[in-house]
mmCIF file of C-alpha atoms in Angstrom:
data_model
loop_
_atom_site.group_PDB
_atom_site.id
_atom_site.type_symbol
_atom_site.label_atom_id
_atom_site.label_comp_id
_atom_site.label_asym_id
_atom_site.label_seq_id
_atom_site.Cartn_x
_atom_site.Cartn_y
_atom_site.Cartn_z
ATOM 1 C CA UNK J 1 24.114 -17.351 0.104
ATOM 2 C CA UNK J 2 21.022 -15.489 -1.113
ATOM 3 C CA UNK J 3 20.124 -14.785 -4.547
ATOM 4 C CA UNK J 4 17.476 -13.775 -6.021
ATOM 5 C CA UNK J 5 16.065 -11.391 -9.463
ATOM 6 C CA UNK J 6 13.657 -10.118 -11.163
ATOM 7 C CA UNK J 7 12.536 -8.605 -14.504
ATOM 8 C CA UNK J 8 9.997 -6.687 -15.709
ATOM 9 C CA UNK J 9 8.757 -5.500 -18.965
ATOM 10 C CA UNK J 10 9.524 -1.875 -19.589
ATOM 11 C CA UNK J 11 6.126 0.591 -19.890
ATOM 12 C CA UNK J 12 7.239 1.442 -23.543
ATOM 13 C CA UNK J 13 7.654 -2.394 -25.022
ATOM 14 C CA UNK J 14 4.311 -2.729 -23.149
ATOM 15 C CA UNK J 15 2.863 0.467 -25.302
ATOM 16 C CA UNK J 16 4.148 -1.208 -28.230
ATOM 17 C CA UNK J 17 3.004 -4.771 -27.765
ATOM 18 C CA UNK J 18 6.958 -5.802 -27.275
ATOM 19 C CA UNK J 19 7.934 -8.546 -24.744
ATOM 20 C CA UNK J 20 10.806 -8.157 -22.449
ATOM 21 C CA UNK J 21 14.162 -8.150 -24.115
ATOM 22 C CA UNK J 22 16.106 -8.793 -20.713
ATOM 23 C CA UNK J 23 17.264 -12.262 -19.369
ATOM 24 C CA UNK J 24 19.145 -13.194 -16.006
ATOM 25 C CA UNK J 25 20.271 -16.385 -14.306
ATOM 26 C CA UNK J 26 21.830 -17.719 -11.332
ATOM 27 C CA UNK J 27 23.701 -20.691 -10.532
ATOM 28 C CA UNK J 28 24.266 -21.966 -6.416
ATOM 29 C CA UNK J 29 28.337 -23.435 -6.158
ATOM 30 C CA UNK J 30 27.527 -23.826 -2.526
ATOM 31 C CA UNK J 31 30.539 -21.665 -1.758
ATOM 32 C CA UNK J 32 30.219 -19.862 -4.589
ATOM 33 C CA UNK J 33 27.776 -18.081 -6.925
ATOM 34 C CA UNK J 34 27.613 -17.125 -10.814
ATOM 35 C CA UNK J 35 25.388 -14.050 -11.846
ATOM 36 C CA UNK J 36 24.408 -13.455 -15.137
ATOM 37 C CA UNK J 37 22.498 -10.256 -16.307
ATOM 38 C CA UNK J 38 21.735 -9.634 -20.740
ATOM 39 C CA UNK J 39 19.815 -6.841 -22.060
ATOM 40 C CA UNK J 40 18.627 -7.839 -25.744
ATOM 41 C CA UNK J 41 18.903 -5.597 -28.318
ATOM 42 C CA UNK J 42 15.886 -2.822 -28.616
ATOM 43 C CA UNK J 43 14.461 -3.100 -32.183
ATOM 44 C CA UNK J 44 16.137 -6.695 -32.617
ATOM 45 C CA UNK J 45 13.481 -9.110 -32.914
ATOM 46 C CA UNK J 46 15.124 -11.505 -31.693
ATOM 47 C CA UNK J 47 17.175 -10.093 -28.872
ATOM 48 C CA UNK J 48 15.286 -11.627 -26.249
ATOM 49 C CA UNK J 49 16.383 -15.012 -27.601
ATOM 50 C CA UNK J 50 19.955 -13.481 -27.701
ATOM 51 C CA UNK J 51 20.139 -12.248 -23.929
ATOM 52 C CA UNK J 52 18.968 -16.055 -22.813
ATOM 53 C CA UNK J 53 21.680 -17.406 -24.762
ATOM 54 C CA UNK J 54 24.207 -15.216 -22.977
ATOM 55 C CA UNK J 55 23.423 -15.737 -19.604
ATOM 56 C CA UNK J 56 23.077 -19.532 -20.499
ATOM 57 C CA UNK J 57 26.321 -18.979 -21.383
ATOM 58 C CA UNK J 58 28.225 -17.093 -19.413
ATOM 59 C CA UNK J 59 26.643 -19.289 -16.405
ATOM 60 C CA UNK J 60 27.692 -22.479 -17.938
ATOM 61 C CA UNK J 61 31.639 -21.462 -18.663
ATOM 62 C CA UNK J 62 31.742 -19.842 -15.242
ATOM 63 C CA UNK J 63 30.955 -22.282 -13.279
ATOM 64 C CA UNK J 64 33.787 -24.189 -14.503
ATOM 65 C CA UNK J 65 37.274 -24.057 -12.635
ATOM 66 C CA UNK J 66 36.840 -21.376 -10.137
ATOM 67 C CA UNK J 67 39.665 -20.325 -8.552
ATOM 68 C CA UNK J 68 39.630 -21.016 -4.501
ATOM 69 C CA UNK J 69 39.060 -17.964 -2.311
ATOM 70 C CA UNK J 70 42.635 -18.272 -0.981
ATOM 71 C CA UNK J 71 43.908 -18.204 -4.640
ATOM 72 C CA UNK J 72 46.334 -15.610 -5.450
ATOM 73 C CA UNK J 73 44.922 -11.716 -7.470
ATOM 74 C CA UNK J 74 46.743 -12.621 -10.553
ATOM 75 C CA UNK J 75 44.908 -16.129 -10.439
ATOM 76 C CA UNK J 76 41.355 -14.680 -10.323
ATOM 77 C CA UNK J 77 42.415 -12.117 -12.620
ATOM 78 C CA UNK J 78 43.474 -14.794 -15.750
ATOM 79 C CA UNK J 79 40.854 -16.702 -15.037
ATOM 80 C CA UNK J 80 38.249 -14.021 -15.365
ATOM 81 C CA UNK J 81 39.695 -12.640 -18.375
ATOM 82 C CA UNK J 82 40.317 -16.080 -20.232
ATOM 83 C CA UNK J 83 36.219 -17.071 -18.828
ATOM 84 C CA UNK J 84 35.395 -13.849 -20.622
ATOM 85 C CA UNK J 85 37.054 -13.923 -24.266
ATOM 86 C CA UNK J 86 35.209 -17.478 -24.007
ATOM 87 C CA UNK J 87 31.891 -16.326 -23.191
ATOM 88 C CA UNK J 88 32.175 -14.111 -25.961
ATOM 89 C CA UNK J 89 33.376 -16.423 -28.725
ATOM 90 C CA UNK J 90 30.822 -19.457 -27.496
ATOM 91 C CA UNK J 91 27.862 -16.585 -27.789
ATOM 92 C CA UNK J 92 29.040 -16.149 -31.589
ATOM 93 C CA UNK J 93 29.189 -20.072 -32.071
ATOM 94 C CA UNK J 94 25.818 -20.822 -30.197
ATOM 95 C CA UNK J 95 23.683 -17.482 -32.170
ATOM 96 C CA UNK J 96 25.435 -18.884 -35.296
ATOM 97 C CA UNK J 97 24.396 -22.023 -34.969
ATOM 98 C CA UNK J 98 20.522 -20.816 -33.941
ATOM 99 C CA UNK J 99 20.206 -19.041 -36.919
ATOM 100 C CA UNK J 100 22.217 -20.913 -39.219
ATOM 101 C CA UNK J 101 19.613 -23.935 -38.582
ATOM 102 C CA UNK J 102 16.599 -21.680 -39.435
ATOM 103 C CA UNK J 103 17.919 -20.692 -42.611
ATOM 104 C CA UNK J 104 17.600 -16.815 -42.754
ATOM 105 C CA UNK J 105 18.557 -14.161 -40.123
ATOM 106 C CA UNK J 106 14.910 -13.442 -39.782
ATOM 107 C CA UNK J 107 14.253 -16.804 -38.678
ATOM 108 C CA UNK J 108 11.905 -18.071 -41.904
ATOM 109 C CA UNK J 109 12.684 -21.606 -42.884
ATOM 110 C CA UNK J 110 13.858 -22.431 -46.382
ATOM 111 C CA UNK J 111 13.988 -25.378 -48.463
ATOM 112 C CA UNK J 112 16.976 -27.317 -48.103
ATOM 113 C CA UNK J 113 20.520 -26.112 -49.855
ATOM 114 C CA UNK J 114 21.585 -28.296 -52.605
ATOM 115 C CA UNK J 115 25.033 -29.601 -52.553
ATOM 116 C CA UNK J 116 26.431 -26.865 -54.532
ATOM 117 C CA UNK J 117 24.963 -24.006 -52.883
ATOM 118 C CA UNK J 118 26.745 -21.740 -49.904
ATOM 119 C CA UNK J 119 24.248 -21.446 -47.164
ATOM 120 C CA UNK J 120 23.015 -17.914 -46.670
ATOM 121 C CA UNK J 121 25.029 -15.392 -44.678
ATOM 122 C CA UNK J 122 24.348 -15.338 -40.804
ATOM 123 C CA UNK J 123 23.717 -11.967 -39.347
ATOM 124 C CA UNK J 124 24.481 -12.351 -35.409
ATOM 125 C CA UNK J 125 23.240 -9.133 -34.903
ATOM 126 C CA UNK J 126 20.054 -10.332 -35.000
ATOM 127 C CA UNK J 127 19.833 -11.650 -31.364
ATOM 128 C CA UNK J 128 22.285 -8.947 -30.227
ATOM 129 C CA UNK J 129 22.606 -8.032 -26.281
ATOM 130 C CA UNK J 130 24.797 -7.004 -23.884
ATOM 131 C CA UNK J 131 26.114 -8.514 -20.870
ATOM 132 C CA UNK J 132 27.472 -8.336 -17.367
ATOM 133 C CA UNK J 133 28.159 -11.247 -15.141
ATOM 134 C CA UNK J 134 29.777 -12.076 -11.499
ATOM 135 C CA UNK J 135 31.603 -14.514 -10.194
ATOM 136 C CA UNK J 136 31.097 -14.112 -6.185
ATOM 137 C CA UNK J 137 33.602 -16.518 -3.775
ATOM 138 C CA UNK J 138 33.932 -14.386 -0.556
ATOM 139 C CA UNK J 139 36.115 -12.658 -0.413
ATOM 140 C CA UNK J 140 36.448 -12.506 -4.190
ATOM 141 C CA UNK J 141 33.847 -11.159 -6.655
ATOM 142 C CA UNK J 142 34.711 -11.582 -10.090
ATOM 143 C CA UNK J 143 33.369 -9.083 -13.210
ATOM 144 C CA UNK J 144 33.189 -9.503 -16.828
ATOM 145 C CA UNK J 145 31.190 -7.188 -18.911
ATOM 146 C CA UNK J 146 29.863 -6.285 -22.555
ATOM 147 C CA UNK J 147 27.653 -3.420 -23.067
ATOM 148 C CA UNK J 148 26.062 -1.067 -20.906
ATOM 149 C CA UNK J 149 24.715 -2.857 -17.874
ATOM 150 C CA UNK J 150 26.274 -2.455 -14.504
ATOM 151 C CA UNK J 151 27.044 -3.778 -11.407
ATOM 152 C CA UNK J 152 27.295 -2.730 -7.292
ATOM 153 C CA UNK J 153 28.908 -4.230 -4.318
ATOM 154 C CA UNK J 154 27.624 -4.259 -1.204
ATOM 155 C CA UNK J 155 29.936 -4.383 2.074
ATOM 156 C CA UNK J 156 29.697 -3.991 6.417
ATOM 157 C CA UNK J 157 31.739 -2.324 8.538
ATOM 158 C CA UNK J 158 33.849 -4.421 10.559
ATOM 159 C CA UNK J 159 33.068 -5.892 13.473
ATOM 160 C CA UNK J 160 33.695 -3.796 16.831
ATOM 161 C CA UNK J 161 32.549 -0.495 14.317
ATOM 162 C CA UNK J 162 30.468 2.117 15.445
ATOM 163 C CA UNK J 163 27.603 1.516 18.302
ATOM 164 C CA UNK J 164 24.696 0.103 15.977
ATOM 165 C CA UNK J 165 23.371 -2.987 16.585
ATOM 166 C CA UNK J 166 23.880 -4.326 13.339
ATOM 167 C CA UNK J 167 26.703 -3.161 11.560
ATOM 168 C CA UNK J 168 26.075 -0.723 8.802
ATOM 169 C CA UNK J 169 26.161 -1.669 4.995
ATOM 170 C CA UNK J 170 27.093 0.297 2.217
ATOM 171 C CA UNK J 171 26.940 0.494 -1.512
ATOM 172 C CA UNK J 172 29.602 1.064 -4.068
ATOM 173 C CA UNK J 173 29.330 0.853 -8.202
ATOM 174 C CA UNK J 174 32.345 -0.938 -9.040
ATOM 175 C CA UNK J 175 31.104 -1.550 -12.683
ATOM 176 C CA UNK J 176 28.925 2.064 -13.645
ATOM 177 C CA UNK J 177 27.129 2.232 -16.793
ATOM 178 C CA UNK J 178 28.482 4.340 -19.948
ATOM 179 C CA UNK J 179 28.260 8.038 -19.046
ATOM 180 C CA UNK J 180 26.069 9.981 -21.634
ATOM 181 C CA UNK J 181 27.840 10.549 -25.001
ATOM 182 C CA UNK J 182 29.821 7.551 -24.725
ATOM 183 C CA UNK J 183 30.297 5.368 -27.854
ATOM 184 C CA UNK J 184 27.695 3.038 -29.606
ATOM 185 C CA UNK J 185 27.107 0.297 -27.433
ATOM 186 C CA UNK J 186 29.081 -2.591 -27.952
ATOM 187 C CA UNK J 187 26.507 -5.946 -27.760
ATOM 188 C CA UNK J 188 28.176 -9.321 -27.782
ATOM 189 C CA UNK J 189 27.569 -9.936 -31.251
ATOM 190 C CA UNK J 190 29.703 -6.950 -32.126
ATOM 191 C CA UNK J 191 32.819 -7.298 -34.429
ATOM 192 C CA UNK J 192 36.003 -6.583 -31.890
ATOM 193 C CA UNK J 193 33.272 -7.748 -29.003
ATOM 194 C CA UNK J 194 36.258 -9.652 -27.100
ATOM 195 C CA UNK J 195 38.810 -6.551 -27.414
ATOM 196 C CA UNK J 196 35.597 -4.683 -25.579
ATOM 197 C CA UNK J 197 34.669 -6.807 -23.152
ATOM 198 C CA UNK J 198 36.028 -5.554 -19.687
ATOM 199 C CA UNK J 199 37.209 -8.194 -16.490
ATOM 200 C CA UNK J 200 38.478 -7.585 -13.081
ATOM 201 C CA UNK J 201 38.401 -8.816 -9.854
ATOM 202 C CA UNK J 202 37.293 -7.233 -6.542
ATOM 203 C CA UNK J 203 38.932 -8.400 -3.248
ATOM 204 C CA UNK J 204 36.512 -6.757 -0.177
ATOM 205 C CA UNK J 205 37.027 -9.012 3.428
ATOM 206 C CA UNK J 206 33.933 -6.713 4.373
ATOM 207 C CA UNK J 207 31.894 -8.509 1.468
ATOM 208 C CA UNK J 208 27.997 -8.567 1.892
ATOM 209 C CA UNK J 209 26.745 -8.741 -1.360
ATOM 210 C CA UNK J 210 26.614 -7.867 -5.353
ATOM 211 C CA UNK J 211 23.970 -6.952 -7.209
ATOM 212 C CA UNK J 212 23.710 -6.500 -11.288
ATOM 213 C CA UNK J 213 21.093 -4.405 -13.194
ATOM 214 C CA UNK J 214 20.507 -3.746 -16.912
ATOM 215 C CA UNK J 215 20.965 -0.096 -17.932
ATOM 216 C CA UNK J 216 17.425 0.534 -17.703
ATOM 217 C CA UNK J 217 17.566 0.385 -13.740
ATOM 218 C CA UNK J 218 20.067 3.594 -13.725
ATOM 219 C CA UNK J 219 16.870 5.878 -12.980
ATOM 220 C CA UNK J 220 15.889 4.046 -10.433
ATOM 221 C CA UNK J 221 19.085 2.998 -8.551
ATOM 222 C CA UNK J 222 21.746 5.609 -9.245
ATOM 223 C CA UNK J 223 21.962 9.002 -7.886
ATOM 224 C CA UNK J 224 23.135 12.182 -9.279
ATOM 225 C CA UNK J 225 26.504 13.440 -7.466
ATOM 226 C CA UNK J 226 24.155 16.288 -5.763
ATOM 227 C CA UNK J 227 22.169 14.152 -4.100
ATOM 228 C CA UNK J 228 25.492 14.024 -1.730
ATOM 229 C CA UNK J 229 26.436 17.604 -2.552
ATOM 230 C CA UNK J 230 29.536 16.216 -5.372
ATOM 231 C CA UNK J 231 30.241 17.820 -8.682
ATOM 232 C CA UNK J 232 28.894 16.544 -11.672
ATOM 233 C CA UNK J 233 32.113 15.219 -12.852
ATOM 234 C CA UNK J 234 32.427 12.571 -9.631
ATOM 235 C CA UNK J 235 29.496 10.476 -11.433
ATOM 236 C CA UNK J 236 26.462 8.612 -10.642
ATOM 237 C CA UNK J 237 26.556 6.843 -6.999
ATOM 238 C CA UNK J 238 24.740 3.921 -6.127
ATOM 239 C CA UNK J 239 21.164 4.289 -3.861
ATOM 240 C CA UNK J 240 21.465 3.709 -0.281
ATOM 241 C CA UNK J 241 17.882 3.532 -0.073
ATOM 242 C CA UNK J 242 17.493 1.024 -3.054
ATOM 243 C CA UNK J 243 20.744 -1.014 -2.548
ATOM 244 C CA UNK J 244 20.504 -1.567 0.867
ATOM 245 C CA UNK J 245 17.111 -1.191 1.117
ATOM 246 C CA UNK J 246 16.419 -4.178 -0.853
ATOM 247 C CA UNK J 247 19.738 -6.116 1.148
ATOM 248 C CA UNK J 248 17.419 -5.741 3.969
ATOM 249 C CA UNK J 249 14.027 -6.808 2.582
ATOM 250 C CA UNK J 250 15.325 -10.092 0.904
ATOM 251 C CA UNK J 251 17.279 -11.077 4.143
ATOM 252 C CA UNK J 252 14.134 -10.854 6.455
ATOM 253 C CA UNK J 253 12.402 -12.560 3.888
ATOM 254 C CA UNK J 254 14.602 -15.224 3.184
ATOM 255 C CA UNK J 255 15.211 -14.175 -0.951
ATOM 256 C CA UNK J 256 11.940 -13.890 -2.014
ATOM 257 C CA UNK J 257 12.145 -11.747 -5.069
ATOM 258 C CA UNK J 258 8.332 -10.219 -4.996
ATOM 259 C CA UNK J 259 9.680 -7.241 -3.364
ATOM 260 C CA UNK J 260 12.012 -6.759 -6.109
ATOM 261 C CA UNK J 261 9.541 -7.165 -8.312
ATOM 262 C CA UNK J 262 7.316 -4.770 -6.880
ATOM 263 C CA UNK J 263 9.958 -1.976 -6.738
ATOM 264 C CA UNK J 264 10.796 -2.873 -10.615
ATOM 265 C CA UNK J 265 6.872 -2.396 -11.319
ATOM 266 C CA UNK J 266 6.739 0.496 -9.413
ATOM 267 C CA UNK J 267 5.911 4.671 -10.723
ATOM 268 C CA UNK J 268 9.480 5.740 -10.308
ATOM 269 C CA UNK J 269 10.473 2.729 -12.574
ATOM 270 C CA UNK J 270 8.056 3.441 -14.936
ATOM 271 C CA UNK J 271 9.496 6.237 -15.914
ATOM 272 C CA UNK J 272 12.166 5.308 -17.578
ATOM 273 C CA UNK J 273 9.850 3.159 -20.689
ATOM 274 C CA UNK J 274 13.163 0.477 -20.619
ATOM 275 C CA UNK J 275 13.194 -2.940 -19.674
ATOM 276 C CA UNK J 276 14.480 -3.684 -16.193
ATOM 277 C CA UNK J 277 16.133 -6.229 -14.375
ATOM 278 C CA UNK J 278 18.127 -6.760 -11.303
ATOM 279 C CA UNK J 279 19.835 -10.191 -10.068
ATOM 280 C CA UNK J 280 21.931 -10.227 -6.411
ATOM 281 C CA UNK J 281 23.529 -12.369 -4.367
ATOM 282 C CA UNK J 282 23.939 -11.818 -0.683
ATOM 283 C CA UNK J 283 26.568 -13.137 1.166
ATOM 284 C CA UNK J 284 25.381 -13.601 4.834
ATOM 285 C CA UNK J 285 21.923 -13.748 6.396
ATOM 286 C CA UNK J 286 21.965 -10.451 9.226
#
């Protein structure tokens, strides 16, 4: 399997001297892969240390006790949703315990408590960030999800299909970002995060790849319904050109993420002044 991500500091943190607030990991099962993607907080100071600690996280508890690809739906499914409502309270515990040990929210050390005194309150908000993460075990691909980031699925045609050469891929946004005027993102740090946090599985035979991007991508990698003469209301649709574009590149090149990086740096991503980061895993070499 093939992974491989990027991310690149948006052109408005750059304008205002901010670093990139975006984190991603990956972790190689062998016959599986976790994918985790975190958007920090924008105007948190310390959401950049937040999204690290949530794809530490989610990466660590997913890679535990993965169900077997001949498992049955409602296996994957409790898993998923059980790994979830743990990510969620472990990022609470492990933000907690960061700024707990530096004595204010801010992150300014104090002097030491004395035995009578409460320690100050903790404000997780701090390192706030969303999430979305992927559990990928052919032909299983498992979601979980806080927040506003989203995530795409890549499949081939069958075998014996059409009179290409190389069977043709395709795109499809299983996980699509909030549509505009939805609700106050919800960050993992939120109260009522884990009554928020969305899971489902994904069973696709035809299974190629999936690929996660923070919300700051959506310029770049979705399409508006016209492009494929739709109506407004049928949403935004994945990029051919971008999805399976980039499939392409990183299987000729054997994963190297420069491409990626290049299309992230590019003028059309520029435009959107947001952070942006995209992490895939492809799941065969043609």
């Amino acid at each position: 399997m093939i992974t491989a991500g990027a991310a690149v500091q948006g052109a408005a943190h750059l304008a205002r001297g901010q670093g990139c607030q975006d984190a991603f990991k990956a972790v190689d099962l062998g016959e599986a892969a976790v994918l985790a993607v975190a958007d920090g907080a924008g105007g948190r100071e310390r959401s950049a240390l937040g999204a690290h600690i949530a794809v530490d996280t989610a990466c660590r508890i997913l890679s535990e006790s993965v169900p077997e690809a001949t498992d049955a739906p409602e296996t994957w499914t409790a898993w998923i949703a059980a790994a979830g409502a743990e990510v969620v309270l472990e990022f609470r515990r492990a933000v907690e315990g960061v700024l707990s040990a530096t004595g204010r929210p801010s992150g300014r050390p104090t002097a030491p408590f004395g035995p009578a005194d409460p320690p100050p309150p903790v404000d997780a908000g701090a390192l706030a960030a969303t999430l979305v993460a992927a559990v990928v075990r052919p032909p299983w691909v498992a979601f979980l999800s806080v927040g506003d980031c989203f995530g795409t699925v890549l499949t081939r045609e069958p075998a014996g299909t059409g009179t290409a050469p190389q069977r043709r891929e395709r795109c499809h946004l299983v996980l699509p970002p909030p549509p505009p005027g939805a609700p106050e993102t919800v960050f993992l740090s939120s109260p009522g995060a884990g009554l928020r946090l969305r899971s489902f599985v994904v069973w696709e035979p035809q299974l190629s790849g999936v690929v996660l991007a923070t919300d700051g991508c959506a310029a770049l990698t979705l399409d508006h319904p016209s492009v494929r003469e739709l109506p407004p209301e049928a949403g935004p649709l994945p990029s051919e050109r971008f999805f399976c574009g980039l499939a392409a590149t990183l299987r000729a090149n054997g994963g190297d993420a420069a491409p990626l990086r290049d299309l992230l740096s590019g003028p059309e991503a520029a435009r959107t002044g947001d952070d942006l980061t995209v992490l895939c895993a492809l799941t065969d070499g043609r």
